[in-house]
CSV table of C-alpha atoms in Angstrom, one decimal:
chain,number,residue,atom,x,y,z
A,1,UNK,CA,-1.0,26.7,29.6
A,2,UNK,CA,-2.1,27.1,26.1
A,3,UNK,CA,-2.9,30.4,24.6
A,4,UNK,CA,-4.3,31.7,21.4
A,5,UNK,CA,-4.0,35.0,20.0
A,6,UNK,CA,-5.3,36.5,17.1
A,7,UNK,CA,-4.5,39.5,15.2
A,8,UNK,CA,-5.0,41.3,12.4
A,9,UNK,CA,-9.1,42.1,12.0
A,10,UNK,CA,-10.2,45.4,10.5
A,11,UNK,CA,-12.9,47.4,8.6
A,12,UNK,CA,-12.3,47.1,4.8
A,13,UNK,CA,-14.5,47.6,1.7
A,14,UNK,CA,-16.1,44.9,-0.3
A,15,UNK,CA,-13.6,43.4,-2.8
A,16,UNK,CA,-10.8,43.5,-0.3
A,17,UNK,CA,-8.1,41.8,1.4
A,18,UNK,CA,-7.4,41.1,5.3
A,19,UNK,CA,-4.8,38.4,6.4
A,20,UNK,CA,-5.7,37.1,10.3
A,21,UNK,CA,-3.0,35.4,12.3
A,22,UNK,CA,-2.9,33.1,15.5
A,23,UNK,CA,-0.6,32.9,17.3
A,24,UNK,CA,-0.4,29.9,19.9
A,25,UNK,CA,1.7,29.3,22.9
A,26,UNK,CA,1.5,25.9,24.8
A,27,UNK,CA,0.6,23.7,21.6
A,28,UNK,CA,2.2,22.4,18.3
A,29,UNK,CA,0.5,22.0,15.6
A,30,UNK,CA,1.8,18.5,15.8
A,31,UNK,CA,-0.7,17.8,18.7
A,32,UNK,CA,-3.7,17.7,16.6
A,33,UNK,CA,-6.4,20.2,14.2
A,34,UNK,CA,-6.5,23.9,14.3
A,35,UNK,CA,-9.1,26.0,12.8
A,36,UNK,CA,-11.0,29.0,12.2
A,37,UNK,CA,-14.4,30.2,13.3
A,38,UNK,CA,-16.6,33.0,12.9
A,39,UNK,CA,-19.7,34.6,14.6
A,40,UNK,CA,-21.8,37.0,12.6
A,41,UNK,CA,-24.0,39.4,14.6
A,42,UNK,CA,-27.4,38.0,16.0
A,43,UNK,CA,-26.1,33.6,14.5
A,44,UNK,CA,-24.7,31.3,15.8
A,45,UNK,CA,-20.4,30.3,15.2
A,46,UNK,CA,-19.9,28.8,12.5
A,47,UNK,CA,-16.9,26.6,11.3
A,48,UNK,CA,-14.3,28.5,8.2
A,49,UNK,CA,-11.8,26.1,7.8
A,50,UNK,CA,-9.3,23.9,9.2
A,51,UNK,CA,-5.8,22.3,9.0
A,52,UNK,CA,-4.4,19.0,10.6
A,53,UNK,CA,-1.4,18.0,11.6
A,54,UNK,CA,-0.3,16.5,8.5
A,55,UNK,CA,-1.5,20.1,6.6
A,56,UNK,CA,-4.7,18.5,5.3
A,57,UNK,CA,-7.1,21.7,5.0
A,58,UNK,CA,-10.8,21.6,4.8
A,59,UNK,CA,-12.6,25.3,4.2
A,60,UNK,CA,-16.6,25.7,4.3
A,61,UNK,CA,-18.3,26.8,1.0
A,62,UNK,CA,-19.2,29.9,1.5
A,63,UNK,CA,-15.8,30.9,1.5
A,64,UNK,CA,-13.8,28.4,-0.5
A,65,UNK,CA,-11.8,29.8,-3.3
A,66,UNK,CA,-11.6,33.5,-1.3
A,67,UNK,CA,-9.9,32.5,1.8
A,68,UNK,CA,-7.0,29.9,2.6
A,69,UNK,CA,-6.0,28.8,5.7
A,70,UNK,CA,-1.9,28.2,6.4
A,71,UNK,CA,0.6,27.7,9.1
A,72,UNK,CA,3.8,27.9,9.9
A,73,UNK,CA,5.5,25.4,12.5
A,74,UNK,CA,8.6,27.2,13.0
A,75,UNK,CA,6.3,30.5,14.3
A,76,UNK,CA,3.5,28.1,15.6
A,77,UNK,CA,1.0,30.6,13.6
A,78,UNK,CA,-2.0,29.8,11.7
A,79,UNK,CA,-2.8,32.2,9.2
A,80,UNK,CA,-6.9,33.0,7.4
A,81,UNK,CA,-5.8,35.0,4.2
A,82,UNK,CA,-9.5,36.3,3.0
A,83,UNK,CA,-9.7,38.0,0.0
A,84,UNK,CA,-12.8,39.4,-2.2
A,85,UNK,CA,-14.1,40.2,1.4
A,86,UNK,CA,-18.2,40.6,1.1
A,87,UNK,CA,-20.7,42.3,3.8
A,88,UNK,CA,-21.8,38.9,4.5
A,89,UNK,CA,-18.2,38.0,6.4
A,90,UNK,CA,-18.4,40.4,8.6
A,91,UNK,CA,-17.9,38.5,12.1
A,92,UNK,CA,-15.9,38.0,14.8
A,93,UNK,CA,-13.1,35.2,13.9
A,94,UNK,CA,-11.9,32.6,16.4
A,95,UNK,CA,-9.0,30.2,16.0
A,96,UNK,CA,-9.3,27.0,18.0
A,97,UNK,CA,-7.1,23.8,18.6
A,98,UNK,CA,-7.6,20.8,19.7
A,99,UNK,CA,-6.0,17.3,20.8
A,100,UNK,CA,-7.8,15.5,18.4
A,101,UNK,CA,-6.3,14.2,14.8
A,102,UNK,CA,-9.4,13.4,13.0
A,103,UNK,CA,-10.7,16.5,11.0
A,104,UNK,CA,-11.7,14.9,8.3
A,105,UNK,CA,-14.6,15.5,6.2
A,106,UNK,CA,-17.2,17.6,8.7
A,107,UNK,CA,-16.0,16.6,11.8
A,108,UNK,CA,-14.0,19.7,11.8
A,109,UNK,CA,-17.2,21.6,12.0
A,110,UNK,CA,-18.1,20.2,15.2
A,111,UNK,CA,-16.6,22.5,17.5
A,112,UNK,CA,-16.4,20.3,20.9
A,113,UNK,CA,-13.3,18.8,19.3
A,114,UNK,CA,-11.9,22.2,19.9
A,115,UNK,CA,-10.4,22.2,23.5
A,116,UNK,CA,-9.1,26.0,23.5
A,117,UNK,CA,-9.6,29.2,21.7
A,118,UNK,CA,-8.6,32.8,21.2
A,119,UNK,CA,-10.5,35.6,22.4
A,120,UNK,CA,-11.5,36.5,18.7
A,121,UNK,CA,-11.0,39.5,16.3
A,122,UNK,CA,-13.3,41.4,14.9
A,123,UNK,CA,-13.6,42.0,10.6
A,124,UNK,CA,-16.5,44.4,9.0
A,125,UNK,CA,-16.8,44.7,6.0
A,126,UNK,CA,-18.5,47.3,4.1
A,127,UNK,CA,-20.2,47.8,0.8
């Protein structure tokens, strides 16, 4: 049975750090891509990066160059480090993996690639 679990949401101040983890049981990251969602009060999920088996990572725009996505094998836990937090990423955060290998360009925005996912942590951030 696979499982994801994240950890390590908060409330922090603009200009801040917060470092998410995920940890997942029943899966290797050898199995396929594994990413990061959010979901922002009142819109819909949206995609915040992802890394494929290989350690390929793509990140969206509105958060490249803040956050970085990692994992490590040997703890089968994928890391979101965000820094320079803003309001604006305020939002529930999701990992999600899936079986397939192909995250390439956008397709790793398409979340029905994603066969499981976390129940989600929650980061506010305030100005």
């Amino acid at each position: 049975q696979v499982q994801l679990v994240e950890s390590g949401g908060g409330s922090v101040q603009a200009g801040g750090s917060l470092r998410l983890s995920c940890v997942v049981f029943g899966y290797t990251f050898s199995n396929g891509c594994i990413g990061w969602f959010r979901q922002a009060p009142g819109k819909e999920r949206a995609g915040v990066g992802s890394i494929n088996s290989a350690g390929r990572i793509s990140v969206a725009d509105s958060v490249k160059g803040r956050f970085t996505i990692s994992k490590d094998n040997a703890k089968n836990t994928l890391y979101l480090q965000m820094n320079s937090l803003k309001p604006e990423d305020t939002a529930m955060y999701y990992c999600a993996a899936s079986y397939d290998y192909r995250c390439g360009g956008s397709r790793w925005l398409d979340e029905d690639m994603y066969r499981y996912w976390g129940q989600g942590t929650q980061v506010t951030v305030s100005s």
